[in-house]
Short mmCIF file of C-alpha atoms in Angstrom, two decimals:
data_model
loop_
_atom_site.label_atom_id
_atom_site.label_comp_id
_atom_site.label_asym_id
_atom_site.label_seq_id
_atom_site.Cartn_x
_atom_site.Cartn_y
_atom_site.Cartn_z
CA MET S 1 -41.65 30.59 -14.47
CA SER S 2 -38.97 30.27 -17.12
CA ASN S 3 -36.05 27.95 -17.25
CA CYS S 4 -33.21 26.92 -19.50
CA TYR S 5 -31.24 23.71 -19.29
CA LYS S 6 -27.97 22.97 -21.08
CA ILE S 7 -25.28 20.33 -20.96
CA LEU S 8 -21.93 21.92 -21.83
CA ASN S 9 -18.64 20.28 -22.77
CA ILE S 10 -15.07 21.15 -22.01
CA SER S 11 -11.79 19.47 -22.96
CA THR S 12 -9.20 19.53 -20.23
CA GLY S 13 -5.53 19.30 -21.10
CA ARG S 14 -3.73 18.24 -17.95
CA PRO S 15 -4.13 15.85 -14.98
CA PHE S 16 -5.05 18.78 -12.72
CA GLU S 17 -6.51 21.92 -14.23
CA VAL S 18 -8.64 24.88 -13.20
CA CYS S 19 -10.97 26.10 -15.99
CA ASP S 20 -12.92 29.34 -15.99
CA ILE S 21 -16.45 28.60 -17.28
CA THR S 22 -18.06 31.95 -16.41
CA GLU S 23 -18.66 33.01 -20.03
CA GLN S 24 -20.26 29.69 -20.95
CA VAL S 25 -22.64 29.96 -17.98
CA GLU S 26 -23.39 33.59 -18.88
CA SER S 27 -24.40 32.52 -22.39
CA VAL S 28 -26.96 30.06 -21.04
CA VAL S 29 -28.35 32.71 -18.70
CA ARG S 30 -28.69 35.21 -21.56
CA GLU S 31 -30.39 32.64 -23.76
CA SER S 32 -32.83 31.73 -20.97
CA GLY S 33 -34.30 35.21 -20.79
CA VAL S 34 -34.60 34.74 -17.01
CA LEU S 35 -34.26 38.07 -15.21
CA GLU S 36 -34.63 37.08 -11.56
CA GLY S 37 -33.78 33.65 -10.17
CA THR S 38 -30.85 31.32 -9.77
CA VAL S 39 -28.51 29.28 -11.93
CA ALA S 40 -27.19 25.94 -10.71
CA ILE S 41 -23.94 24.66 -12.20
CA THR S 42 -23.08 21.00 -11.57
CA SER S 43 -20.31 18.62 -12.58
CA LEU S 44 -21.48 15.35 -14.13
CA HIS S 45 -18.35 13.53 -12.98
CA THR S 46 -17.02 12.24 -9.66
CA THR S 47 -13.47 13.53 -10.19
CA CYS S 48 -14.34 17.11 -11.22
CA ALA S 49 -15.75 19.90 -9.07
CA ILE S 50 -17.45 23.28 -9.43
CA SER S 51 -16.20 26.24 -7.41
CA VAL S 52 -16.37 30.04 -7.42
CA ASN S 53 -13.11 31.91 -6.91
CA GLU S 54 -10.58 34.19 -8.58
CA ASN S 55 -9.18 33.58 -12.06
CA GLU S 56 -5.54 34.32 -11.32
CA GLU S 57 -2.83 32.20 -12.89
CA ARG S 58 -0.54 31.98 -9.88
CA LEU S 59 -3.46 31.23 -7.56
CA PHE S 60 -4.37 28.33 -9.86
CA GLU S 61 -0.93 26.87 -9.13
CA ASP S 62 -1.49 27.31 -5.40
CA ILE S 63 -4.86 25.56 -5.69
CA ARG S 64 -3.19 22.64 -7.43
CA ASN S 65 -0.36 22.36 -4.89
CA PHE S 66 -2.71 22.73 -1.94
CA LEU S 67 -5.25 20.13 -3.05
CA LEU S 68 -2.68 17.58 -4.24
CA THR S 69 -0.95 17.89 -0.85
CA ILE S 70 -4.20 17.35 1.07
CA ALA S 71 -5.01 14.26 -1.03
CA SER S 72 -1.86 13.08 -2.75
CA PRO S 73 -2.11 11.00 -5.94
CA GLU S 74 0.77 8.95 -4.45
CA GLY S 75 -1.19 8.08 -1.31
CA SER S 76 -2.45 4.60 -0.48
CA TYR S 77 -6.15 4.21 -1.33
CA LYS S 78 -8.40 1.14 -1.36
CA HIS S 79 -10.27 2.48 -4.40
CA ASN S 80 -6.99 2.20 -6.35
CA ASP S 81 -6.64 -1.56 -5.74
CA LEU S 82 -8.23 -2.23 -9.11
CA HIS S 83 -7.69 -6.01 -8.89
CA LEU S 84 -9.98 -6.13 -5.84
CA ARG S 85 -12.88 -4.29 -7.50
CA ILE S 86 -15.60 -5.82 -9.64
CA ASN S 87 -17.19 -4.66 -12.87
CA ILE S 88 -14.64 -1.98 -13.66
CA PRO S 89 -13.87 -0.82 -17.19
CA PRO S 90 -10.51 -1.90 -18.66
CA ASP S 91 -9.23 1.70 -18.64
CA GLU S 92 -10.20 2.44 -15.03
CA PRO S 93 -7.67 4.94 -13.66
CA GLU S 94 -6.18 5.07 -10.14
CA ASN S 95 -7.91 8.26 -9.10
CA ALA S 96 -9.09 7.97 -5.50
CA HIS S 97 -7.38 11.26 -4.61
CA ALA S 98 -9.45 12.98 -7.32
CA HIS S 99 -12.71 11.71 -5.79
CA LEU S 100 -11.66 12.99 -2.36
CA ILE S 101 -10.72 16.44 -3.67
CA ALA S 102 -13.98 16.63 -5.63
CA MET S 103 -15.93 15.95 -2.44
CA ILE S 104 -14.32 18.70 -0.39
CA LEU S 105 -14.73 21.22 -3.21
CA GLY S 106 -18.34 20.26 -3.89
CA ASN S 107 -20.29 19.20 -6.96
CA SER S 108 -22.51 22.27 -7.39
CA GLU S 109 -22.55 26.01 -6.97
CA THR S 110 -25.64 28.20 -7.17
CA VAL S 111 -25.35 31.79 -8.41
CA PRO S 112 -28.20 34.33 -8.09
CA LEU S 113 -29.50 36.16 -11.17
CA HIS S 114 -30.62 39.79 -10.98
CA ASP S 115 -31.70 41.95 -13.92
CA GLY S 116 -30.72 39.06 -16.19
CA ALA S 117 -27.10 38.98 -14.98
CA LEU S 118 -25.01 36.63 -12.84
CA VAL S 119 -24.54 38.10 -9.36
CA LEU S 120 -20.79 37.73 -8.87
CA GLY S 121 -18.27 39.88 -7.03
CA ARG S 122 -15.55 41.78 -8.84
CA TYR S 123 -12.96 38.99 -8.51
CA GLN S 124 -15.32 36.01 -8.78
CA SER S 125 -15.32 33.50 -11.62
CA ILE S 126 -17.14 30.19 -11.95
CA LEU S 127 -14.52 27.44 -12.07
CA LEU S 128 -14.55 23.81 -13.13
CA LEU S 129 -11.72 21.87 -11.51
CA GLU S 130 -10.33 18.83 -13.28
CA MET S 131 -8.57 16.37 -11.00
CA ASP S 132 -8.21 13.35 -13.30
CA GLY S 133 -7.50 14.71 -16.78
CA PRO S 134 -6.97 15.21 -19.55
CA ARG S 135 -10.53 14.28 -20.50
CA GLU S 136 -13.70 15.38 -22.20
CA ARG S 137 -15.89 16.70 -19.39
CA THR S 138 -19.53 17.74 -19.18
CA TYR S 139 -21.36 19.98 -16.78
CA ALA S 140 -25.00 20.98 -16.43
CA VAL S 141 -26.41 24.48 -16.20
CA GLN S 142 -30.01 24.89 -15.04
CA VAL S 143 -31.52 28.38 -14.89
CA VAL S 144 -34.73 28.78 -12.85
CA GLY S 145 -36.67 32.02 -12.35
CA VAL S 146 -38.92 34.64 -13.90
CA SER S 147 -38.49 36.37 -17.24
CA MET Q 1 -43.50 32.42 -9.09
CA SER Q 2 -42.31 34.94 -6.55
CA ASN Q 3 -38.81 35.99 -5.75
CA CYS Q 4 -36.89 38.44 -3.64
CA TYR Q 5 -33.30 39.53 -4.17
CA LYS Q 6 -31.15 41.44 -1.71
CA ILE Q 7 -27.52 42.37 -1.33
CA LEU Q 8 -26.65 42.52 2.36
CA ASN Q 9 -23.61 44.01 4.09
CA ILE Q 10 -21.61 42.96 7.09
CA SER Q 11 -18.55 44.49 8.77
CA THR Q 12 -16.08 41.93 10.02
CA GLY Q 13 -13.75 42.82 12.88
CA ARG Q 14 -10.90 40.32 12.72
CA PRO Q 15 -8.66 38.55 10.18
CA PHE Q 16 -10.62 35.32 10.66
CA GLU Q 17 -14.18 35.48 11.88
CA VAL Q 18 -17.33 33.38 11.83
CA CYS Q 19 -20.52 35.48 11.57
CA ASP Q 20 -24.06 34.18 12.08
CA ILE Q 21 -26.27 35.69 9.34
CA THR Q 22 -29.37 33.56 9.92
CA GLU Q 23 -31.58 36.46 11.09
CA GLN Q 24 -30.62 38.63 8.11
CA VAL Q 25 -31.51 35.81 5.70
CA GLU Q 26 -34.77 35.20 7.58
CA SER Q 27 -35.73 38.86 7.11
CA VAL Q 28 -35.34 38.60 3.34
CA VAL Q 29 -37.40 35.39 3.30
CA ARG Q 30 -40.18 37.03 5.34
CA GLU Q 31 -40.19 40.09 3.08
CA SER Q 32 -40.36 37.89 -0.04
CA GLY Q 33 -43.69 36.35 0.90
CA VAL Q 34 -42.45 33.08 -0.59
CA LEU Q 35 -43.99 30.11 1.21
CA GLU Q 36 -42.48 27.15 -0.66
CA GLY Q 37 -39.14 27.23 -2.47
CA THR Q 38 -35.48 27.76 -1.79
CA VAL Q 39 -33.16 30.54 -0.71
CA ALA Q 40 -29.61 30.74 -2.08
CA ILE Q 41 -27.03 32.61 -0.02
CA THR Q 42 -23.75 33.47 -1.77
CA SER Q 43 -20.59 35.33 -0.87
CA LEU Q 44 -19.58 38.07 -3.32
CA HIS Q 45 -15.90 37.71 -2.40
CA THR Q 46 -13.15 35.16 -3.07
CA THR Q 47 -11.83 35.12 0.50
CA CYS Q 48 -15.19 34.64 2.29
CA ALA Q 49 -17.41 31.58 2.38
CA ILE Q 50 -20.96 30.59 3.26
CA SER Q 51 -21.57 27.55 5.45
CA VAL Q 52 -24.30 26.05 7.63
CA ASN Q 53 -23.28 24.83 11.07
CA GLU Q 54 -23.66 25.44 14.80
CA ASN Q 55 -23.34 28.88 16.38
CA GLU Q 56 -21.21 27.89 19.37
CA GLU Q 57 -18.42 30.16 20.54
CA ARG Q 58 -15.86 27.45 21.32
CA LEU Q 59 -16.60 25.64 18.06
CA PHE Q 60 -15.90 28.91 16.22
CA GLU Q 61 -12.38 28.81 17.74
CA ASP Q 62 -11.96 25.20 16.59
CA ILE Q 63 -13.07 26.18 13.07
CA ARG Q 64 -10.47 28.93 13.01
CA ASN Q 65 -7.66 26.69 14.29
CA PHE Q 66 -8.61 23.85 11.96
CA LEU Q 67 -8.82 25.90 8.78
CA LEU Q 68 -5.72 28.00 9.48
CA THR Q 69 -3.79 24.76 10.05
CA ILE Q 70 -4.99 23.22 6.77
CA ALA Q 71 -4.04 26.39 4.85
CA SER Q 72 -1.64 28.42 6.95
CA PRO Q 73 -1.31 32.18 6.33
CA GLU Q 74 2.45 31.61 6.87
CA GLY Q 75 2.68 29.10 4.02
CA SER Q 76 4.46 29.70 0.75
CA TYR Q 77 2.05 30.65 -2.05
CA LYS Q 78 2.64 31.91 -5.58
CA HIS Q 79 -0.42 34.19 -5.35
CA ASN Q 80 1.39 36.04 -2.55
CA ASP Q 81 4.40 36.98 -4.73
CA LEU Q 82 2.80 40.34 -5.41
CA HIS Q 83 5.84 41.63 -7.35
CA LEU Q 84 5.29 38.89 -9.98
CA ARG Q 85 1.62 39.70 -10.57
CA ILE Q 86 0.25 42.28 -12.98
CA ASN Q 87 -2.54 44.81 -12.60
CA ILE Q 88 -2.94 44.46 -8.87
CA PRO Q 89 -4.26 47.24 -6.64
CA PRO Q 90 -1.71 49.00 -4.38
CA ASP Q 91 -3.34 47.57 -1.25
CA GLU Q 92 -3.44 43.95 -2.50
CA PRO Q 93 -3.10 41.67 0.55
CA GLU Q 94 -1.16 38.40 0.81
CA ASN Q 95 -4.20 36.19 1.17
CA ALA Q 96 -3.72 33.00 -0.85
CA HIS Q 97 -4.60 30.87 2.19
CA ALA Q 98 -7.95 32.69 2.41
CA HIS Q 99 -8.79 31.82 -1.20
CA LEU Q 100 -7.97 28.14 -0.56
CA ILE Q 101 -10.10 27.97 2.59
CA ALA Q 102 -12.97 29.71 0.79
CA MET Q 103 -12.86 27.07 -1.93
CA ILE Q 104 -13.08 24.07 0.40
CA LEU Q 105 -15.91 25.66 2.38
CA GLY Q 106 -17.85 26.70 -0.71
CA ASN Q 107 -19.31 29.94 -2.00
CA SER Q 108 -23.02 29.13 -1.69
CA GLU Q 109 -25.51 27.28 0.44
CA THR Q 110 -29.12 26.60 -0.49
CA VAL Q 111 -31.76 26.31 2.24
CA PRO Q 112 -35.29 25.02 1.55
CA LEU Q 113 -38.31 27.12 2.53
CA HIS Q 114 -41.50 25.52 3.84
CA ASP Q 115 -44.58 27.37 5.12
CA GLY Q 116 -42.61 30.59 4.69
CA ALA Q 117 -39.81 29.50 7.06
CA LEU Q 118 -36.18 28.45 6.61
CA VAL Q 119 -35.85 24.66 6.93
CA LEU Q 120 -32.94 24.35 9.38
CA GLY Q 121 -32.23 21.79 12.08
CA ARG Q 122 -32.24 22.71 15.77
CA TYR Q 123 -28.53 23.49 15.91
CA GLN Q 124 -28.10 24.93 12.41
CA SER Q 125 -27.22 28.53 11.64
CA ILE Q 126 -26.25 30.15 8.35
CA LEU Q 127 -22.66 31.34 8.69
CA LEU Q 128 -20.49 33.76 6.73
CA LEU Q 129 -16.80 33.02 7.24
CA GLU Q 130 -14.31 35.85 6.90
CA MET Q 131 -10.76 34.71 6.13
CA ASP Q 132 -9.15 38.04 5.16
CA GLY Q 133 -10.62 40.67 7.44
CA PRO Q 134 -11.42 43.02 8.87
CA ARG Q 135 -13.43 44.28 5.89
CA GLU Q 136 -16.79 45.43 4.64
CA ARG Q 137 -18.33 42.33 3.07
CA THR Q 138 -21.39 41.75 0.93
CA TYR Q 139 -23.45 38.66 0.27
CA ALA Q 140 -26.44 37.96 -1.94
CA VAL Q 141 -29.73 36.36 -0.93
CA GLN Q 142 -32.06 35.15 -3.68
CA VAL Q 143 -35.42 33.62 -2.73
CA VAL Q 144 -37.22 31.62 -5.43
CA GLY Q 145 -40.57 29.88 -5.05
CA VAL Q 146 -44.35 30.29 -4.73
CA SER Q 147 -46.23 32.66 -2.45
CA MET O 1 -44.42 26.74 -10.83
CA SER O 2 -44.64 23.41 -9.04
CA ASN O 3 -42.80 22.25 -5.99
CA CYS O 4 -42.59 19.33 -3.61
CA TYR O 5 -41.10 19.38 -0.15
CA LYS O 6 -40.27 16.35 1.95
CA ILE O 7 -38.40 15.61 5.15
CA LEU O 8 -36.84 12.15 4.91
CA ASN O 9 -35.33 9.96 7.63
CA ILE O 10 -32.40 7.62 7.68
CA SER O 11 -30.93 5.46 10.46
CA THR O 12 -27.16 5.32 10.42
CA GLY O 13 -25.38 2.34 11.95
CA ARG O 14 -21.82 3.45 12.60
CA PRO O 15 -19.89 6.48 13.89
CA PHE O 16 -18.80 7.31 10.33
CA GLU O 17 -20.91 6.15 7.43
CA VAL O 18 -21.56 7.06 3.81
CA CYS O 19 -25.20 6.48 2.75
CA ASP O 20 -26.51 6.55 -0.81
CA ILE O 21 -29.81 8.46 -0.81
CA THR O 22 -30.25 8.79 -4.59
CA GLU O 23 -33.35 6.57 -4.78
CA GLN O 24 -35.08 8.44 -1.97
CA VAL O 25 -34.45 11.78 -3.71
CA GLU O 26 -35.64 10.31 -7.02
CA SER O 27 -38.93 9.29 -5.38
CA VAL O 28 -39.59 12.85 -4.25
CA VAL O 29 -38.78 14.18 -7.71
CA ARG O 30 -41.16 11.68 -9.35
CA GLU O 31 -43.92 12.53 -6.89
CA SER O 32 -43.44 16.27 -7.53
CA GLY O 33 -44.31 16.02 -11.20
CA VAL O 34 -41.66 18.69 -11.86
CA LEU O 35 -40.12 18.23 -15.32
CA GLU O 36 -37.63 21.11 -15.48
CA GLY O 37 -36.00 22.72 -12.46
CA THR O 38 -33.74 21.87 -9.55
CA VAL O 39 -33.81 19.78 -6.42
CA ALA O 40 -32.00 20.93 -3.29
CA ILE O 41 -30.96 18.29 -0.75
CA THR O 42 -29.91 19.54 2.69
CA SER O 43 -28.81 17.95 5.94
CA LEU O 44 -30.74 19.12 9.02
CA HIS O 45 -27.79 18.38 11.32
CA THR O 46 -24.42 19.99 12.01
CA THR O 47 -22.46 16.72 12.01
CA CYS O 48 -23.82 15.28 8.74
CA ALA O 49 -23.17 16.45 5.19
CA ILE O 50 -24.59 16.04 1.68
CA SER O 51 -22.25 15.24 -1.20
CA VAL O 52 -22.39 13.85 -4.74
CA ASN O 53 -19.86 11.17 -5.63
CA GLU O 54 -19.44 7.50 -6.54
CA ASN O 55 -21.11 4.68 -4.64
CA GLU O 56 -18.14 2.32 -4.44
CA GLU O 57 -17.51 0.35 -1.29
CA ARG O 58 -13.73 0.70 -1.23
CA LEU O 59 -13.94 4.41 -2.01
CA PHE O 60 -16.25 4.79 1.01
CA GLU O 61 -13.40 3.44 3.16
CA ASP O 62 -10.98 5.92 1.58
CA ILE O 63 -13.43 8.76 2.29
CA ARG O 64 -13.62 7.70 5.93
CA ASN O 65 -9.84 7.40 6.33
CA PHE O 66 -9.19 10.68 4.52
CA LEU O 67 -11.69 12.78 6.45
CA LEU O 68 -10.86 11.29 9.87
CA THR O 69 -7.19 12.04 9.18
CA ILE O 70 -7.91 15.66 8.22
CA ALA O 71 -10.01 16.18 11.37
CA SER O 72 -9.19 13.43 13.85
CA PRO O 73 -11.75 12.50 16.53
CA GLU O 74 -8.71 12.22 18.86
CA GLY O 75 -7.67 15.85 18.27
CA SER O 76 -7.85 18.60 20.86
CA TYR O 77 -10.94 20.79 20.36
CA LYS O 78 -12.45 23.53 22.50
CA HIS O 79 -15.97 22.43 21.55
CA ASN O 80 -15.24 19.11 23.29
CA ASP O 81 -14.54 20.73 26.68
CA LEU O 82 -18.11 20.04 27.72
CA HIS O 83 -17.55 21.31 31.29
CA LEU O 84 -16.78 24.79 29.91
CA ARG O 85 -19.96 25.05 27.82
CA ILE O 86 -23.35 26.24 29.01
CA ASN O 87 -26.84 24.90 28.33
CA ILE O 88 -25.76 21.62 26.84
CA PRO O 89 -27.90 18.48 26.94
CA PRO O 90 -26.77 15.71 29.33
CA ASP O 91 -25.92 13.40 26.40
CA GLU O 92 -23.86 15.98 24.47
CA PRO O 93 -21.17 14.07 22.52
CA GLU O 94 -17.56 15.11 21.92
CA ASN O 95 -17.95 15.67 18.20
CA ALA O 96 -16.02 18.78 17.14
CA HIS O 97 -14.25 16.83 14.39
CA ALA O 98 -17.65 15.92 12.93
CA HIS O 99 -18.67 19.59 12.73
CA LEU O 100 -15.41 20.45 10.95
CA ILE O 101 -15.77 17.64 8.41
CA ALA O 102 -19.41 18.62 7.79
CA MET O 103 -18.32 22.15 6.99
CA ILE O 104 -15.72 21.21 4.40
CA LEU O 105 -18.11 18.77 2.71
CA GLY O 106 -21.02 21.22 2.71
CA ASN O 107 -24.59 21.12 3.92
CA SER O 108 -26.41 21.16 0.58
CA GLU O 109 -26.15 19.97 -2.98
CA THR O 110 -28.35 21.10 -5.85
CA VAL O 111 -29.09 18.73 -8.72
CA PRO O 112 -30.76 19.88 -11.98
CA LEU O 113 -33.92 18.18 -13.23
CA HIS O 114 -34.55 17.61 -16.93
CA ASP O 115 -37.48 15.71 -18.46
CA GLY O 116 -38.50 14.82 -14.92
CA ALA O 117 -35.21 13.07 -14.11
CA LEU O 118 -32.21 13.89 -11.91
CA VAL O 119 -29.29 15.10 -14.04
CA LEU O 120 -26.44 12.96 -12.71
CA GLY O 121 -23.40 11.49 -14.44
CA ARG O 122 -22.97 7.75 -14.90
CA TYR O 123 -20.99 7.29 -11.66
CA GLN O 124 -22.73 9.93 -9.54
CA SER O 125 -24.85 9.21 -6.49
CA ILE O 126 -26.29 11.56 -3.90
CA LEU O 127 -24.63 10.77 -0.58
CA LEU O 128 -25.43 11.59 3.03
CA LEU O 129 -22.33 11.42 5.20
CA GLU O 130 -22.72 10.58 8.88
CA MET O 131 -19.83 11.73 11.05
CA ASP O 132 -21.31 11.28 14.54
CA GLY O 133 -23.45 8.17 14.43
CA PRO O 134 -25.16 5.91 14.85
CA ARG O 135 -28.23 8.16 14.92
CA GLU O 136 -31.61 8.87 13.44
CA ARG O 137 -30.97 11.55 10.84
CA THR O 138 -33.24 13.76 8.76
CA TYR O 139 -32.66 15.59 5.53
CA ALA O 140 -34.83 17.92 3.45
CA VAL O 141 -35.61 17.63 -0.26
CA GLN O 142 -37.13 20.66 -2.00
CA VAL O 143 -38.03 20.41 -5.69
CA VAL O 144 -38.62 23.69 -7.55
CA GLY O 145 -39.54 24.03 -11.23
CA VAL O 146 -42.22 23.61 -13.87
CA SER O 147 -44.46 20.59 -14.45
#
């Protein structure tokens, strides 16, 4: 069995942002030499998520509107009562809505590998969703399979 | 390490449909000869999703009603302003809601394999959810493990 | 390739509960001896889910409020018309909302392993979400990789 593990970084520029990370994941897969197997992509944050969908600019706006309506940043959340929480850093943000959105999107996606390539449909991209930016974010890519 | 990779097809018959694909996934697992490992099931479309839940006819109606209420096909979406998008095929559908539902359901599920069998609870089935049918759909099954 | 497969149990105490299972998953990973690979964690029920997010008491209350608002236990669901369903056990609960929440959270999460450790961010825990408790619940942990 072969594998390849990488931690990758991305700088997000806005409070809510959808980032296409397909090429970065492809690079790790190529480097791994794995021909048949799977690649797992995971967020290392609780207010980011990993998803697979279409890279289309206007859809990205719909995604933002949809998710921020489901869990509004203006809502009332116990996690945002910072004065009632213990051991929090001085720059702790009010970001409960971002945690909730991250949970319904999911923290990981797995993509099959065949003949050394990501198995994705014509309109599919691997997306990292930022819900509490701008920030420096990290995500993990773990390739497992046979070379 | 052993593996087995298959692309499978399914014809959906309605705009929104829940399809049980457990037997098709089981066939690939059996064929693989893998005894211990995992199987990843992924949709190759941006308006379909993979989920694990109960195959119960009345629940399938609840799933439809629930998801089409959360993201209504009648809603206002920028992705559906086809005249403002570039390079789209002539038969491009207005399906933003289907993308949004696909994202909250998720594009992949991983199921463990033990003694050559899918590890699923008594009421669990592997489901493909169609949100923009009827269509010919494809999904990938990648088994990874030891035989 | 090495692997380690375990079925783990947990007793939930309330109708809706968020349980941190990170330590239990870590134990299986340690026992496996796998240094590089992935661990898949899956619920074996249709009214439980697996998620990765922050273990923070007040956030757990937000999660409960958020999800039970999206899919209210008081809603009208066809799956809850028990008299119209066939072959159901005598103690079948009215739990359609729990199925719907389980589906949007997802049944599995995959976490990479590096140097024999779970690759999780500083605030990330592996969570099992109970939506139809209290109950005895089971979940599967399958480690796949190289030792």
